[in-house]
């Protein structure tokens, strides 16, 4: 885990020309001492890889809810994969999130997801949105219907996977474009600050976003303006079919935070409680007005970049040759090695170990999640399709739009 050394920053600031040399030296000494103290204090306020850091204080029902969310995401993904493979009439598609469930779950568990819109924390998602959506509180049935372009879907069936959104829980939405959402999210964070609200804006991005200008612009502006903004970068090692080392010179993308003088934290993205710990620290910091954080969650996706190539019905994960990738872009052993550190197993084992769940109760929760997913897709199958003639509805504003700023 990388942590910004407060003394480093303060010393640079202290070197400015407005201080005469003698007093500058005294000033530097003082600042270095204060910096070290602040650094020590802030270190103790970070999770530092301890499983029980913040998570140990959570009530049992909240911890159980996190397990429930992980398995609900897992079975949503597995059910949808099977649907794509076995039902030729099914029109939905997805960039599958299985393998990364602990990230969305740990992040959203530290956010405010219920209540009036002006009190919700907002999540800006990516082209791989279904896990983020479930964790933020989106209804699984409505999402299943949306992904198959049904009129009763979350967005009337006109959005599909790439444009899922649900204002009621602060899920601002999926985004087919890699990057621009980061900048829009900082706009939300700026609005929160301008309105003196305690809300936080969170953006998810992949390792592929490091090379976009939006990543740097968002962090730079958020740092300069001390915005309540959290960037959650899910490093699943690949963007489409290329390893991230092709576009990023650093092993840890979180190191980029140094440039912007903000905390950059690397976390085990397979362990939901570690993710929660660092996220809670970042959310507390943002709400206190202390500015943004970059979190890099090391994780892995069990399916290929898009859809279900290489997958088989009833089997978790996709292996081997992906025709869309022209060649096999990742070794099967790598996929299997990551599956050894499965987020569902890790969460289950910790909660059993802590005495929060018995194995039998965990199995019941997982069976209920599987049933919920199967029922959601069955319900979606019976819904009417959206109509082409309604395609431009809700695209243009109708009537008079009042001018509004900070209102
Ligand atoms: C601006 C833009 N450029 C290219 C693409 C095509 N594209 C879709 S997903 C993707 C890779 C994203 O990789 P990463 O950010 O690591 O996310 P992951 O798919 O691994 O979750 C690319 C290049 C796009 N959607 N938008
Ligand atoms: Mg990636």
JSON list of N, CA and C in Angstrom, two decimals, residues 290-357:
[
{"chain": "A", "resi": 290, "resn": "UNK", "atom": "N", "xyz": [-11.40, 16.60, 3.10]},
{"chain": "A", "resi": 290, "resn": "UNK", "atom": "CA", "xyz": [-9.95, 16.46, 2.93]},
{"chain": "A", "resi": 290, "resn": "UNK", "atom": "C", "xyz": [-9.55, 16.02, 1.52]},
{"chain": "A", "resi": 291, "resn": "UNK", "atom": "N", "xyz": [-10.52, 15.84, 0.63]},
{"chain": "A", "resi": 291, "resn": "UNK", "atom": "CA", "xyz": [-10.19, 15.61, -0.77]},
{"chain": "A", "resi": 291, "resn": "UNK", "atom": "C", "xyz": [-10.25, 14.17, -1.23]},
{"chain": "A", "resi": 292, "resn": "UNK", "atom": "N", "xyz": [-9.75, 13.95, -2.46]},
{"chain": "A", "resi": 292, "resn": "UNK", "atom": "CA", "xyz": [-9.95, 12.67, -3.14]},
{"chain": "A", "resi": 292, "resn": "UNK", "atom": "C", "xyz": [-8.95, 11.58, -2.76]},
{"chain": "A", "resi": 293, "resn": "UNK", "atom": "N", "xyz": [-9.29, 10.36, -3.16]},
{"chain": "A", "resi": 293, "resn": "UNK", "atom": "CA", "xyz": [-8.41, 9.20, -2.98]},
{"chain": "A", "resi": 293, "resn": "UNK", "atom": "C", "xyz": [-8.46, 8.36, -4.24]},
{"chain": "A", "resi": 294, "resn": "UNK", "atom": "N", "xyz": [-7.33, 7.79, -4.59]},
{"chain": "A", "resi": 294, "resn": "UNK", "atom": "CA", "xyz": [-7.29, 6.80, -5.67]},
{"chain": "A", "resi": 294, "resn": "UNK", "atom": "C", "xyz": [-7.08, 5.43, -5.04]},
{"chain": "A", "resi": 295, "resn": "UNK", "atom": "N", "xyz": [-8.02, 4.51, -5.31]},
{"chain": "A", "resi": 295, "resn": "UNK", "atom": "CA", "xyz": [-7.91, 3.14, -4.80]},
{"chain": "A", "resi": 295, "resn": "UNK", "atom": "C", "xyz": [-7.68, 2.22, -5.98]},
{"chain": "A", "resi": 296, "resn": "UNK", "atom": "N", "xyz": [-6.63, 1.43, -5.93]},
{"chain": "A", "resi": 296, "resn": "UNK", "atom": "CA", "xyz": [-6.41, 0.42, -6.97]},
{"chain": "A", "resi": 296, "resn": "UNK", "atom": "C", "xyz": [-6.69, -0.96, -6.38]},
{"chain": "A", "resi": 297, "resn": "UNK", "atom": "N", "xyz": [-7.72, -1.61, -6.88]},
{"chain": "A", "resi": 297, "resn": "UNK", "atom": "CA", "xyz": [-8.07, -2.96, -6.40]},
{"chain": "A", "resi": 297, "resn": "UNK", "atom": "C", "xyz": [-7.51, -3.97, -7.39]},
{"chain": "A", "resi": 298, "resn": "UNK", "atom": "N", "xyz": [-6.63, -4.84, -6.89]},
{"chain": "A", "resi": 298, "resn": "UNK", "atom": "CA", "xyz": [-6.05, -5.88, -7.75]},
{"chain": "A", "resi": 298, "resn": "UNK", "atom": "C", "xyz": [-7.05, -7.02, -7.83]},
{"chain": "A", "resi": 299, "resn": "UNK", "atom": "N", "xyz": [-7.50, -7.32, -9.02]},
{"chain": "A", "resi": 299, "resn": "UNK", "atom": "CA", "xyz": [-8.55, -8.30, -9.18]},
{"chain": "A", "resi": 299, "resn": "UNK", "atom": "C", "xyz": [-8.42, -9.01, -10.52]},
{"chain": "A", "resi": 300, "resn": "UNK", "atom": "N", "xyz": [-9.44, -9.76, -10.90]},
{"chain": "A", "resi": 300, "resn": "UNK", "atom": "CA", "xyz": [-9.35, -10.57, -12.13]},
{"chain": "A", "resi": 300, "resn": "UNK", "atom": "C", "xyz": [-10.76, -10.90, -12.60]},
{"chain": "A", "resi": 301, "resn": "UNK", "atom": "N", "xyz": [-10.95, -10.94, -13.91]},
{"chain": "A", "resi": 301, "resn": "UNK", "atom": "CA", "xyz": [-12.26, -11.37, -14.39]},
{"chain": "A", "resi": 301, "resn": "UNK", "atom": "C", "xyz": [-12.20, -12.80, -14.89]},
{"chain": "A", "resi": 302, "resn": "UNK", "atom": "N", "xyz": [-13.23, -13.57, -14.55]},
{"chain": "A", "resi": 302, "resn": "UNK", "atom": "CA", "xyz": [-13.23, -14.99, -14.88]},
{"chain": "A", "resi": 302, "resn": "UNK", "atom": "C", "xyz": [-13.66, -15.26, -16.32]},
{"chain": "A", "resi": 303, "resn": "UNK", "atom": "N", "xyz": [-14.33, -14.28, -16.93]},
{"chain": "A", "resi": 303, "resn": "UNK", "atom": "CA", "xyz": [-14.75, -14.47, -18.32]},
{"chain": "A", "resi": 303, "resn": "UNK", "atom": "C", "xyz": [-13.87, -13.60, -19.20]},
{"chain": "A", "resi": 304, "resn": "UNK", "atom": "N", "xyz": [-14.02, -13.81, -20.49]},
{"chain": "A", "resi": 304, "resn": "UNK", "atom": "CA", "xyz": [-13.24, -13.00, -21.42]},
{"chain": "A", "resi": 304, "resn": "UNK", "atom": "C", "xyz": [-13.77, -11.57, -21.44]},
{"chain": "A", "resi": 305, "resn": "UNK", "atom": "N", "xyz": [-13.16, -10.73, -22.26]},
{"chain": "A", "resi": 305, "resn": "UNK", "atom": "CA", "xyz": [-13.50, -9.31, -22.19]},
{"chain": "A", "resi": 305, "resn": "UNK", "atom": "C", "xyz": [-15.00, -9.07, -22.32]},
{"chain": "A", "resi": 306, "resn": "UNK", "atom": "N", "xyz": [-15.63, -9.75, -23.25]},
{"chain": "A", "resi": 306, "resn": "UNK", "atom": "CA", "xyz": [-17.01, -9.44, -23.60]},
{"chain": "A", "resi": 306, "resn": "UNK", "atom": "C", "xyz": [-17.76, -10.73, -23.90]},
{"chain": "A", "resi": 307, "resn": "UNK", "atom": "N", "xyz": [-18.99, -10.83, -23.45]},
{"chain": "A", "resi": 307, "resn": "UNK", "atom": "CA", "xyz": [-19.81, -11.99, -23.78]},
{"chain": "A", "resi": 307, "resn": "UNK", "atom": "C", "xyz": [-19.27, -13.27, -23.16]},
{"chain": "A", "resi": 308, "resn": "UNK", "atom": "N", "xyz": [-19.60, -14.39, -23.82]},
{"chain": "A", "resi": 308, "resn": "UNK", "atom": "CA", "xyz": [-19.29, -15.68, -23.19]},
{"chain": "A", "resi": 308, "resn": "UNK", "atom": "C", "xyz": [-18.38, -16.59, -24.02]},
{"chain": "A", "resi": 309, "resn": "UNK", "atom": "N", "xyz": [-17.49, -16.05, -24.87]},
{"chain": "A", "resi": 309, "resn": "UNK", "atom": "CA", "xyz": [-16.63, -16.99, -25.60]},
{"chain": "A", "resi": 309, "resn": "UNK", "atom": "C", "xyz": [-15.76, -17.79, -24.63]},
{"chain": "A", "resi": 310, "resn": "UNK", "atom": "N", "xyz": [-15.63, -19.08, -24.90]},
{"chain": "A", "resi": 310, "resn": "UNK", "atom": "CA", "xyz": [-14.80, -19.93, -24.03]},
{"chain": "A", "resi": 310, "resn": "UNK", "atom": "C", "xyz": [-15.55, -20.44, -22.81]},
{"chain": "A", "resi": 311, "resn": "UNK", "atom": "N", "xyz": [-16.79, -19.95, -22.60]},
{"chain": "A", "resi": 311, "resn": "UNK", "atom": "CA", "xyz": [-17.56, -20.39, -21.43]},
{"chain": "A", "resi": 311, "resn": "UNK", "atom": "C", "xyz": [-18.46, -21.55, -21.82]},
{"chain": "A", "resi": 312, "resn": "UNK", "atom": "N", "xyz": [-18.83, -22.36, -20.83]},
{"chain": "A", "resi": 312, "resn": "UNK", "atom": "CA", "xyz": [-19.78, -23.44, -21.04]},
{"chain": "A", "resi": 312, "resn": "UNK", "atom": "C", "xyz": [-20.90, -23.30, -20.02]},
{"chain": "A", "resi": 313, "resn": "UNK", "atom": "N", "xyz": [-22.11, -23.67, -20.45]},
{"chain": "A", "resi": 313, "resn": "UNK", "atom": "CA", "xyz": [-23.25, -23.55, -19.52]},
{"chain": "A", "resi": 313, "resn": "UNK", "atom": "C", "xyz": [-22.97, -24.38, -18.27]},
{"chain": "A", "resi": 314, "resn": "UNK", "atom": "N", "xyz": [-23.27, -23.81, -17.13]},
{"chain": "A", "resi": 314, "resn": "UNK", "atom": "CA", "xyz": [-23.12, -24.52, -15.86]},
{"chain": "A", "resi": 314, "resn": "UNK", "atom": "C", "xyz": [-21.70, -24.47, -15.31]},
{"chain": "A", "resi": 315, "resn": "UNK", "atom": "N", "xyz": [-20.78, -23.90, -16.07]},
{"chain": "A", "resi": 315, "resn": "UNK", "atom": "CA", "xyz": [-19.38, -23.85, -15.61]},
{"chain": "A", "resi": 315, "resn": "UNK", "atom": "C", "xyz": [-19.00, -22.41, -15.26]},
{"chain": "A", "resi": 316, "resn": "UNK", "atom": "N", "xyz": [-18.28, -22.22, -14.19]},
{"chain": "A", "resi": 316, "resn": "UNK", "atom": "CA", "xyz": [-17.83, -20.87, -13.83]},
{"chain": "A", "resi": 316, "resn": "UNK", "atom": "C", "xyz": [-16.55, -20.54, -14.58]},
{"chain": "A", "resi": 317, "resn": "UNK", "atom": "N", "xyz": [-16.55, -19.43, -15.32]},
{"chain": "A", "resi": 317, "resn": "UNK", "atom": "CA", "xyz": [-15.34, -18.97, -15.98]},
{"chain": "A", "resi": 317, "resn": "UNK", "atom": "C", "xyz": [-15.24, -19.41, -17.43]},
{"chain": "A", "resi": 318, "resn": "UNK", "atom": "N", "xyz": [-14.38, -18.70, -18.17]},
{"chain": "A", "resi": 318, "resn": "UNK", "atom": "CA", "xyz": [-14.14, -19.03, -19.58]},
{"chain": "A", "resi": 318, "resn": "UNK", "atom": "C", "xyz": [-12.65, -19.30, -19.74]},
{"chain": "A", "resi": 319, "resn": "UNK", "atom": "N", "xyz": [-12.37, -20.33, -20.49]},
{"chain": "A", "resi": 319, "resn": "UNK", "atom": "CA", "xyz": [-10.97, -20.74, -20.62]},
{"chain": "A", "resi": 319, "resn": "UNK", "atom": "C", "xyz": [-10.58, -20.85, -22.09]},
{"chain": "A", "resi": 320, "resn": "UNK", "atom": "N", "xyz": [-9.30, -20.69, -22.30]},
{"chain": "A", "resi": 320, "resn": "UNK", "atom": "CA", "xyz": [-8.75, -20.98, -23.61]},
{"chain": "A", "resi": 320, "resn": "UNK", "atom": "C", "xyz": [-8.99, -19.90, -24.64]},
{"chain": "A", "resi": 321, "resn": "UNK", "atom": "N", "xyz": [-9.18, -20.35, -25.85]},
{"chain": "A", "resi": 321, "resn": "UNK", "atom": "CA", "xyz": [-9.20, -19.49, -27.02]},
{"chain": "A", "resi": 321, "resn": "UNK", "atom": "C", "xyz": [-10.41, -18.57, -27.04]},
{"chain": "A", "resi": 322, "resn": "UNK", "atom": "N", "xyz": [-10.18, -17.30, -27.25]},
{"chain": "A", "resi": 322, "resn": "UNK", "atom": "CA", "xyz": [-11.27, -16.35, -27.42]},
{"chain": "A", "resi": 322, "resn": "UNK", "atom": "C", "xyz": [-11.21, -15.87, -28.86]},
{"chain": "A", "resi": 323, "resn": "UNK", "atom": "N", "xyz": [-12.18, -16.26, -29.71]},
{"chain": "A", "resi": 323, "resn": "UNK", "atom": "CA", "xyz": [-12.12, -15.89, -31.13]},
{"chain": "A", "resi": 323, "resn": "UNK", "atom": "C", "xyz": [-12.07, -14.39, -31.33]},
{"chain": "A", "resi": 324, "resn": "UNK", "atom": "N", "xyz": [-12.64, -13.63, -30.40]},
{"chain": "A", "resi": 324, "resn": "UNK", "atom": "CA", "xyz": [-12.62, -12.17, -30.56]},
{"chain": "A", "resi": 324, "resn": "UNK", "atom": "C", "xyz": [-11.22, -11.61, -30.34]},
{"chain": "A", "resi": 325, "resn": "UNK", "atom": "N", "xyz": [-10.40, -12.37, -29.62]},
{"chain": "A", "resi": 325, "resn": "UNK", "atom": "CA", "xyz": [-9.06, -11.88, -29.29]},
{"chain": "A", "resi": 325, "resn": "UNK", "atom": "C", "xyz": [-8.02, -12.29, -30.32]},
{"chain": "A", "resi": 326, "resn": "UNK", "atom": "N", "xyz": [-8.44, -13.04, -31.33]},
{"chain": "A", "resi": 326, "resn": "UNK", "atom": "CA", "xyz": [-7.59, -13.57, -32.39]},
{"chain": "A", "resi": 326, "resn": "UNK", "atom": "C", "xyz": [-6.64, -14.63, -31.85]},
{"chain": "A", "resi": 327, "resn": "UNK", "atom": "N", "xyz": [-6.15, -14.43, -30.65]},
{"chain": "A", "resi": 327, "resn": "UNK", "atom": "CA", "xyz": [-5.34, -15.48, -30.05]},
{"chain": "A", "resi": 327, "resn": "UNK", "atom": "C", "xyz": [-5.75, -15.62, -28.59]},
{"chain": "A", "resi": 328, "resn": "UNK", "atom": "N", "xyz": [-5.26, -16.65, -27.93]},
{"chain": "A", "resi": 328, "resn": "UNK", "atom": "CA", "xyz": [-5.56, -16.78, -26.51]},
{"chain": "A", "resi": 328, "resn": "UNK", "atom": "C", "xyz": [-4.70, -15.76, -25.77]},
{"chain": "A", "resi": 329, "resn": "UNK", "atom": "N", "xyz": [-5.36, -14.77, -25.14]},
{"chain": "A", "resi": 329, "resn": "UNK", "atom": "CA", "xyz": [-4.58, -13.65, -24.61]},
{"chain": "A", "resi": 329, "resn": "UNK", "atom": "C", "xyz": [-4.14, -13.88, -23.18]},
{"chain": "A", "resi": 330, "resn": "UNK", "atom": "N", "xyz": [-4.68, -14.90, -22.53]},
{"chain": "A", "resi": 330, "resn": "UNK", "atom": "CA", "xyz": [-4.22, -15.15, -21.16]},
{"chain": "A", "resi": 330, "resn": "UNK", "atom": "C", "xyz": [-4.19, -16.65, -20.93]},
{"chain": "A", "resi": 331, "resn": "UNK", "atom": "N", "xyz": [-3.18, -17.13, -20.21]},
{"chain": "A", "resi": 331, "resn": "UNK", "atom": "CA", "xyz": [-3.06, -18.56, -20.01]},
{"chain": "A", "resi": 331, "resn": "UNK", "atom": "C", "xyz": [-4.15, -19.11, -19.10]},
{"chain": "A", "resi": 332, "resn": "UNK", "atom": "N", "xyz": [-4.64, -20.28, -19.42]},
{"chain": "A", "resi": 332, "resn": "UNK", "atom": "CA", "xyz": [-5.69, -20.90, -18.62]},
{"chain": "A", "resi": 332, "resn": "UNK", "atom": "C", "xyz": [-5.25, -21.03, -17.16]},
{"chain": "A", "resi": 333, "resn": "UNK", "atom": "N", "xyz": [-3.95, -21.32, -16.97]},
{"chain": "A", "resi": 333, "resn": "UNK", "atom": "CA", "xyz": [-3.46, -21.48, -15.59]},
{"chain": "A", "resi": 333, "resn": "UNK", "atom": "C", "xyz": [-3.61, -20.19, -14.79]},
{"chain": "A", "resi": 334, "resn": "UNK", "atom": "N", "xyz": [-3.47, -19.06, -15.49]},
{"chain": "A", "resi": 334, "resn": "UNK", "atom": "CA", "xyz": [-3.62, -17.79, -14.78]},
{"chain": "A", "resi": 334, "resn": "UNK", "atom": "C", "xyz": [-5.06, -17.65, -14.28]},
{"chain": "A", "resi": 335, "resn": "UNK", "atom": "N", "xyz": [-6.02, -17.98, -15.14]},
{"chain": "A", "resi": 335, "resn": "UNK", "atom": "CA", "xyz": [-7.43, -17.90, -14.74]},
{"chain": "A", "resi": 335, "resn": "UNK", "atom": "C", "xyz": [-7.67, -18.82, -13.54]},
{"chain": "A", "resi": 336, "resn": "UNK", "atom": "N", "xyz": [-7.17, -20.03, -13.64]},
{"chain": "A", "resi": 336, "resn": "UNK", "atom": "CA", "xyz": [-7.41, -21.01, -12.56]},
{"chain": "A", "resi": 336, "resn": "UNK", "atom": "C", "xyz": [-6.71, -20.57, -11.26]},
{"chain": "A", "resi": 337, "resn": "UNK", "atom": "N", "xyz": [-5.53, -19.98, -11.39]},
{"chain": "A", "resi": 337, "resn": "UNK", "atom": "CA", "xyz": [-4.82, -19.52, -10.18]},
{"chain": "A", "resi": 337, "resn": "UNK", "atom": "C", "xyz": [-5.63, -18.44, -9.47]},
{"chain": "A", "resi": 338, "resn": "UNK", "atom": "N", "xyz": [-6.20, -17.51, -10.24]},
{"chain": "A", "resi": 338, "resn": "UNK", "atom": "CA", "xyz": [-7.01, -16.47, -9.60]},
{"chain": "A", "resi": 338, "resn": "UNK", "atom": "C", "xyz": [-8.27, -17.05, -8.99]},
{"chain": "A", "resi": 339, "resn": "UNK", "atom": "N", "xyz": [-8.81, -18.09, -9.62]},
{"chain": "A", "resi": 339, "resn": "UNK", "atom": "CA", "xyz": [-10.03, -18.71, -9.08]},
{"chain": "A", "resi": 339, "resn": "UNK", "atom": "C", "xyz": [-9.77, -19.39, -7.74]},
{"chain": "A", "resi": 340, "resn": "UNK", "atom": "N", "xyz": [-8.51, -19.66, -7.46]},
{"chain": "A", "resi": 340, "resn": "UNK", "atom": "CA", "xyz": [-8.16, -20.20, -6.14]},
{"chain": "A", "resi": 340, "resn": "UNK", "atom": "C", "xyz": [-8.39, -19.18, -5.03]},
{"chain": "A", "resi": 341, "resn": "UNK", "atom": "N", "xyz": [-8.38, -17.91, -5.41]},
{"chain": "A", "resi": 341, "resn": "UNK", "atom": "CA", "xyz": [-8.63, -16.84, -4.42]},
{"chain": "A", "resi": 341, "resn": "UNK", "atom": "C", "xyz": [-9.97, -16.18, -4.76]},
{"chain": "A", "resi": 342, "resn": "UNK", "atom": "N", "xyz": [-10.98, -17.00, -4.76]},
{"chain": "A", "resi": 342, "resn": "UNK", "atom": "CA", "xyz": [-12.30, -16.54, -5.19]},
{"chain": "A", "resi": 342, "resn": "UNK", "atom": "C", "xyz": [-12.93, -15.63, -4.13]},
{"chain": "A", "resi": 343, "resn": "UNK", "atom": "N", "xyz": [-13.47, -14.49, -4.56]},
{"chain": "A", "resi": 343, "resn": "UNK", "atom": "CA", "xyz": [-14.05, -13.55, -3.59]},
{"chain": "A", "resi": 343, "resn": "UNK", "atom": "C", "xyz": [-15.21, -14.12, -2.78]},
{"chain": "A", "resi": 344, "resn": "UNK", "atom": "N", "xyz": [-15.99, -15.02, -3.40]},
{"chain": "A", "resi": 344, "resn": "UNK", "atom": "CA", "xyz": [-17.11, -15.62, -2.66]},
{"chain": "A", "resi": 344, "resn": "UNK", "atom": "C", "xyz": [-16.55, -16.50, -1.54]},
{"chain": "A", "resi": 345, "resn": "UNK", "atom": "N", "xyz": [-15.56, -17.34, -1.87]},
{"chain": "A", "resi": 345, "resn": "UNK", "atom": "CA", "xyz": [-14.97, -18.23, -0.85]},
{"chain": "A", "resi": 345, "resn": "UNK", "atom": "C", "xyz": [-14.30, -17.44, 0.26]},
{"chain": "A", "resi": 346, "resn": "UNK", "atom": "N", "xyz": [-13.56, -16.40, -0.14]},
{"chain": "A", "resi": 346, "resn": "UNK", "atom": "CA", "xyz": [-12.84, -15.61, 0.87]},
{"chain": "A", "resi": 346, "resn": "UNK", "atom": "C", "xyz": [-13.83, -14.98, 1.85]},
{"chain": "A", "resi": 347, "resn": "UNK", "atom": "N", "xyz": [-14.88, -14.39, 1.33]},
{"chain": "A", "resi": 347, "resn": "UNK", "atom": "CA", "xyz": [-15.88, -13.74, 2.19]},
{"chain": "A", "resi": 347, "resn": "UNK", "atom": "C", "xyz": [-16.55, -14.77, 3.09]},
{"chain": "A", "resi": 348, "resn": "UNK", "atom": "N", "xyz": [-16.96, -15.90, 2.49]},
{"chain": "A", "resi": 348, "resn": "UNK", "atom": "CA", "xyz": [-17.62, -16.95, 3.26]},
{"chain": "A", "resi": 348, "resn": "UNK", "atom": "C", "xyz": [-16.72, -17.44, 4.39]},
{"chain": "A", "resi": 349, "resn": "UNK", "atom": "N", "xyz": [-15.45, -17.72, 4.06]},
{"chain": "A", "resi": 349, "resn": "UNK", "atom": "CA", "xyz": [-14.54, -18.28, 5.06]},
{"chain": "A", "resi": 349, "resn": "UNK", "atom": "C", "xyz": [-14.28, -17.31, 6.21]},
{"chain": "A", "resi": 350, "resn": "UNK", "atom": "N", "xyz": [-14.14, -16.03, 5.87]},
{"chain": "A", "resi": 350, "resn": "UNK", "atom": "CA", "xyz": [-13.90, -15.04, 6.94]},
{"chain": "A", "resi": 350, "resn": "UNK", "atom": "C", "xyz": [-15.12, -14.97, 7.86]},
{"chain": "A", "resi": 351, "resn": "UNK", "atom": "N", "xyz": [-16.31, -14.92, 7.27]},
{"chain": "A", "resi": 351, "resn": "UNK", "atom": "CA", "xyz": [-17.51, -14.78, 8.11]},
{"chain": "A", "resi": 351, "resn": "UNK", "atom": "C", "xyz": [-17.77, -16.03, 8.94]},
{"chain": "A", "resi": 352, "resn": "UNK", "atom": "N", "xyz": [-17.43, -17.19, 8.40]},
{"chain": "A", "resi": 352, "resn": "UNK", "atom": "CA", "xyz": [-17.57, -18.42, 9.20]},
{"chain": "A", "resi": 352, "resn": "UNK", "atom": "C", "xyz": [-16.55, -18.38, 10.33]},
{"chain": "A", "resi": 353, "resn": "UNK", "atom": "N", "xyz": [-15.33, -17.96, 9.98]},
{"chain": "A", "resi": 353, "resn": "UNK", "atom": "CA", "xyz": [-14.26, -17.86, 10.97]},
{"chain": "A", "resi": 353, "resn": "UNK", "atom": "C", "xyz": [-14.60, -16.86, 12.09]},
{"chain": "A", "resi": 354, "resn": "UNK", "atom": "N", "xyz": [-15.26, -15.77, 11.73]},
{"chain": "A", "resi": 354, "resn": "UNK", "atom": "CA", "xyz": [-15.64, -14.76, 12.73]},
{"chain": "A", "resi": 354, "resn": "UNK", "atom": "C", "xyz": [-16.89, -15.17, 13.51]},
{"chain": "A", "resi": 355, "resn": "UNK", "atom": "N", "xyz": [-17.51, -16.27, 13.13]},
{"chain": "A", "resi": 355, "resn": "UNK", "atom": "CA", "xyz": [-18.72, -16.72, 13.81]},
{"chain": "A", "resi": 355, "resn": "UNK", "atom": "C", "xyz": [-19.97, -15.96, 13.40]},
{"chain": "A", "resi": 356, "resn": "UNK", "atom": "N", "xyz": [-19.88, -15.22, 12.29]},
{"chain": "A", "resi": 356, "resn": "UNK", "atom": "CA", "xyz": [-21.03, -14.45, 11.81]},
{"chain": "A", "resi": 356, "resn": "UNK", "atom": "C", "xyz": [-22.00, -15.37, 11.06]},
{"chain": "A", "resi": 357, "resn": "UNK", "atom": "N", "xyz": [-21.47, -16.31, 10.30]},
{"chain": "A", "resi": 357, "resn": "UNK", "atom": "CA", "xyz": [-22.29, -17.24, 9.53]},
{"chain": "A", "resi": 357, "resn": "UNK", "atom": "C", "xyz": [-21.85, -18.67, 9.82]}
]
